[in-house]
Amino acid sequence: MVVTKNPPVTPKTAQVIEHVQYLDDLRTFEVQLDTGPTYMLKLDSLAESDSSGVERYRIGRGRHHFKVIQRSENTLEVPWDVVLYHCEPGYEYHKTKEVPNGETDRASRIGRRLRELRLGQGYSVAALATAAGLQRPNLSRLEHGRHVPSLETLERLAEALQVPVAQLVSVEAPPGRE
């Protein structure tokens, strides 16, 4: 839900989180980006959250995400693009946007390969995300085929996994799996 009426937000202009406040009675975060819009992000819309509620939260280093620690000690990192994904209908990757033909298959294929390679090398999602310089929720969305990664992201993941980029996008099974 958008509180302010601003033009659609693009990733090039909305990368810094200025303010976050949790409204416990609504189970909702009020998130303000540097471009001015304020969004209402429901805790329950975040796939990694549980039902325990929020113990504390803070804006992360670099101001590109905010960190949430739930009463259960479950920890979430919520990047700015996840806020837009759920709250900004003008965002090109908003959850209601249709994925162009072929993109869904490609995203799913890359996601499966990424997960196979990660598990094969014994990485957790958090460990690989850290090694590749990504936010954990972004890596999770890639693995679930929700987004096609950019070449830069593929290169960072390939470097962290010590495999060629081609192995991440290949249709064939990784070596040792047939």
Coordinates of C-alpha atoms in Angstrom, one line a residue:
M1 CA 0.0 0.0 0.0
V2 CA 1.4 3.4 -1.0
V3 CA 0.8 6.3 1.3
T4 CA 2.1 9.1 -0.9
K5 CA 1.1 9.7 -4.5
N6 CA 4.4 9.8 -6.4
P7 CA 5.4 8.7 -9.9
P8 CA 6.4 5.1 -10.2
V9 CA 9.7 4.3 -8.5
T10 CA 12.5 2.7 -10.4
P11 CA 15.5 0.8 -8.9
K12 CA 17.8 3.5 -10.0
T13 CA 16.2 6.1 -7.7
A14 CA 15.0 4.1 -4.7
Q15 CA 17.9 2.4 -3.1
V16 CA 18.2 4.0 0.3
I17 CA 15.9 3.4 3.2
E18 CA 15.5 6.6 5.2
H19 CA 13.1 5.5 8.0
V20 CA 11.5 2.3 9.3
Q21 CA 8.8 2.0 12.0
Y22 CA 7.0 -1.1 13.1
L23 CA 3.3 -0.7 13.9
D24 CA 2.7 -3.6 16.2
D25 CA -1.1 -3.4 16.3
L26 CA -1.2 -3.6 12.5
R27 CA 1.8 -6.1 12.1
T28 CA 3.1 -3.6 9.5
F29 CA 6.3 -1.8 8.8
E30 CA 6.1 1.9 7.7
V31 CA 9.1 2.3 5.3
Q32 CA 10.2 5.6 3.8
L33 CA 12.7 5.6 0.9
D34 CA 15.1 8.4 0.1
T35 CA 12.9 9.4 -2.9
G36 CA 10.1 10.3 -0.5
P37 CA 7.5 7.6 -0.8
T38 CA 6.3 5.9 2.4
Y39 CA 5.1 2.3 2.1
M40 CA 3.1 0.1 4.4
L41 CA 4.7 -3.4 4.3
K42 CA 2.8 -6.2 6.2
L43 CA 5.0 -8.5 8.2
D44 CA 3.0 -11.5 7.0
S45 CA 3.8 -10.7 3.4
L46 CA 7.5 -11.6 4.0
A47 CA 7.9 -15.2 3.3
E48 CA 10.7 -15.8 5.9
S49 CA 8.7 -14.3 8.8
D50 CA 7.0 -16.4 11.4
S51 CA 4.0 -15.6 13.6
S52 CA 6.1 -14.6 16.7
G53 CA 6.0 -10.9 16.1
V54 CA 8.8 -8.3 16.1
E55 CA 11.3 -8.0 18.9
R56 CA 13.5 -5.3 17.3
Y57 CA 14.5 -3.8 13.9
R58 CA 17.0 -1.4 12.5
I59 CA 18.2 -0.1 9.2
G60 CA 21.2 -2.0 7.9
R61 CA 24.6 -0.8 7.0
G62 CA 24.5 1.1 3.7
R63 CA 20.8 1.8 4.3
H64 CA 19.8 -0.6 1.5
H65 CA 17.9 -3.0 3.8
F66 CA 16.4 -3.2 7.2
K67 CA 17.0 -6.1 9.6
V68 CA 14.2 -7.6 11.7
I69 CA 14.6 -9.8 14.7
Q70 CA 11.5 -11.6 15.7
R71 CA 10.5 -12.8 19.2
S72 CA 11.4 -16.3 18.1
E73 CA 14.9 -15.0 17.3
N74 CA 14.1 -15.5 13.6
T75 CA 16.1 -12.9 11.6
L76 CA 15.0 -11.2 8.4
E77 CA 16.8 -8.9 6.1
V78 CA 14.4 -6.8 4.0
P79 CA 16.0 -5.1 1.0
W80 CA 14.5 -1.9 -0.5
D81 CA 13.5 -3.9 -3.6
V82 CA 11.4 -6.3 -1.5
V83 CA 9.5 -3.3 -0.2
L84 CA 8.8 -2.1 -3.8
Y85 CA 8.0 -5.7 -4.9
H86 CA 5.2 -5.8 -2.4
C87 CA 4.1 -2.2 -2.2
E88 CA 4.8 -0.2 -5.4
P89 CA 2.5 -1.1 -8.3
G90 CA 4.6 1.1 -10.6
Y91 CA 7.7 -0.9 -9.8
E92 CA 8.7 -3.0 -12.9
Y93 CA 9.0 -6.2 -10.7
H94 CA 5.9 -5.7 -8.6
K95 CA 4.3 -8.9 -7.6
T96 CA 1.3 -8.4 -9.8
K97 CA 3.3 -7.8 -13.0
E98 CA 3.2 -10.6 -15.6
V99 CA 6.5 -12.2 -16.4
P100 CA 7.3 -12.1 -20.2
N101 CA 7.0 -15.4 -22.1
G102 CA 10.1 -17.5 -21.5
E103 CA 11.3 -15.5 -18.5
T104 CA 9.5 -17.8 -16.1
D105 CA 11.1 -20.9 -17.5
R106 CA 14.6 -19.3 -17.6
A107 CA 14.2 -18.0 -14.0
S108 CA 13.1 -21.4 -12.8
R109 CA 15.9 -23.2 -14.6
I110 CA 18.6 -20.9 -13.3
G111 CA 17.1 -21.0 -9.8
R112 CA 17.1 -24.9 -9.8
R113 CA 20.8 -24.9 -11.0
L114 CA 21.8 -22.4 -8.4
R115 CA 20.1 -24.4 -5.6
E116 CA 21.7 -27.6 -6.8
L117 CA 25.2 -26.1 -6.9
R118 CA 24.7 -24.4 -3.5
L119 CA 23.6 -27.6 -1.8
G120 CA 26.2 -29.6 -3.6
Q121 CA 28.9 -27.4 -2.1
G122 CA 27.4 -27.4 1.3
Y123 CA 26.4 -23.7 1.4
S124 CA 23.4 -22.4 3.3
V125 CA 21.4 -19.6 1.6
A126 CA 22.8 -17.1 4.1
A127 CA 26.4 -18.2 3.6
L128 CA 26.2 -18.1 -0.2
A129 CA 24.5 -14.7 -0.1
T130 CA 27.3 -13.3 2.1
A131 CA 30.0 -14.8 -0.1
A132 CA 28.4 -13.4 -3.3
G133 CA 27.6 -10.0 -1.7
L134 CA 23.8 -10.4 -2.0
Q135 CA 21.0 -10.0 0.5
R136 CA 19.6 -13.4 1.6
P137 CA 16.0 -12.7 0.5
N138 CA 17.3 -11.8 -3.0
L139 CA 19.2 -15.1 -3.3
S140 CA 16.1 -17.0 -2.0
R141 CA 13.9 -15.3 -4.7
L142 CA 16.4 -16.3 -7.4
E143 CA 16.5 -19.9 -6.2
H144 CA 12.7 -20.0 -6.3
G145 CA 12.6 -18.7 -9.9
R146 CA 10.9 -15.4 -9.1
H147 CA 13.5 -13.3 -10.9
V148 CA 16.1 -13.7 -13.7
P149 CA 19.4 -12.6 -12.3
S150 CA 21.5 -9.9 -14.0
L151 CA 24.8 -10.8 -15.5
E152 CA 26.6 -9.0 -12.6
T153 CA 24.7 -11.2 -10.1
L154 CA 25.4 -14.4 -12.1
E155 CA 29.1 -13.4 -12.1
R156 CA 29.2 -12.8 -8.3
L157 CA 27.4 -16.1 -7.7
A158 CA 29.7 -18.0 -10.0
E159 CA 32.7 -16.6 -8.3
A160 CA 31.4 -17.5 -4.9
L161 CA 30.6 -21.0 -6.1
Q162 CA 33.9 -21.2 -8.0
V163 CA 32.2 -22.3 -11.2
P164 CA 31.9 -20.7 -14.7
V165 CA 28.8 -18.5 -15.3
A166 CA 27.8 -20.9 -18.0
Q167 CA 27.3 -23.7 -15.4
L168 CA 24.6 -21.5 -13.7
V169 CA 22.7 -21.0 -16.9
S170 CA 23.3 -24.4 -18.6
V171 CA 20.4 -26.7 -19.2
E172 CA 22.4 -29.9 -18.4
A173 CA 22.9 -31.3 -14.9
P174 CA 26.0 -30.2 -13.0
P175 CA 29.0 -32.5 -13.1
G176 CA 28.4 -35.6 -11.0
R177 CA 24.6 -35.4 -11.3
E178 CA 22.8 -37.3 -14.0

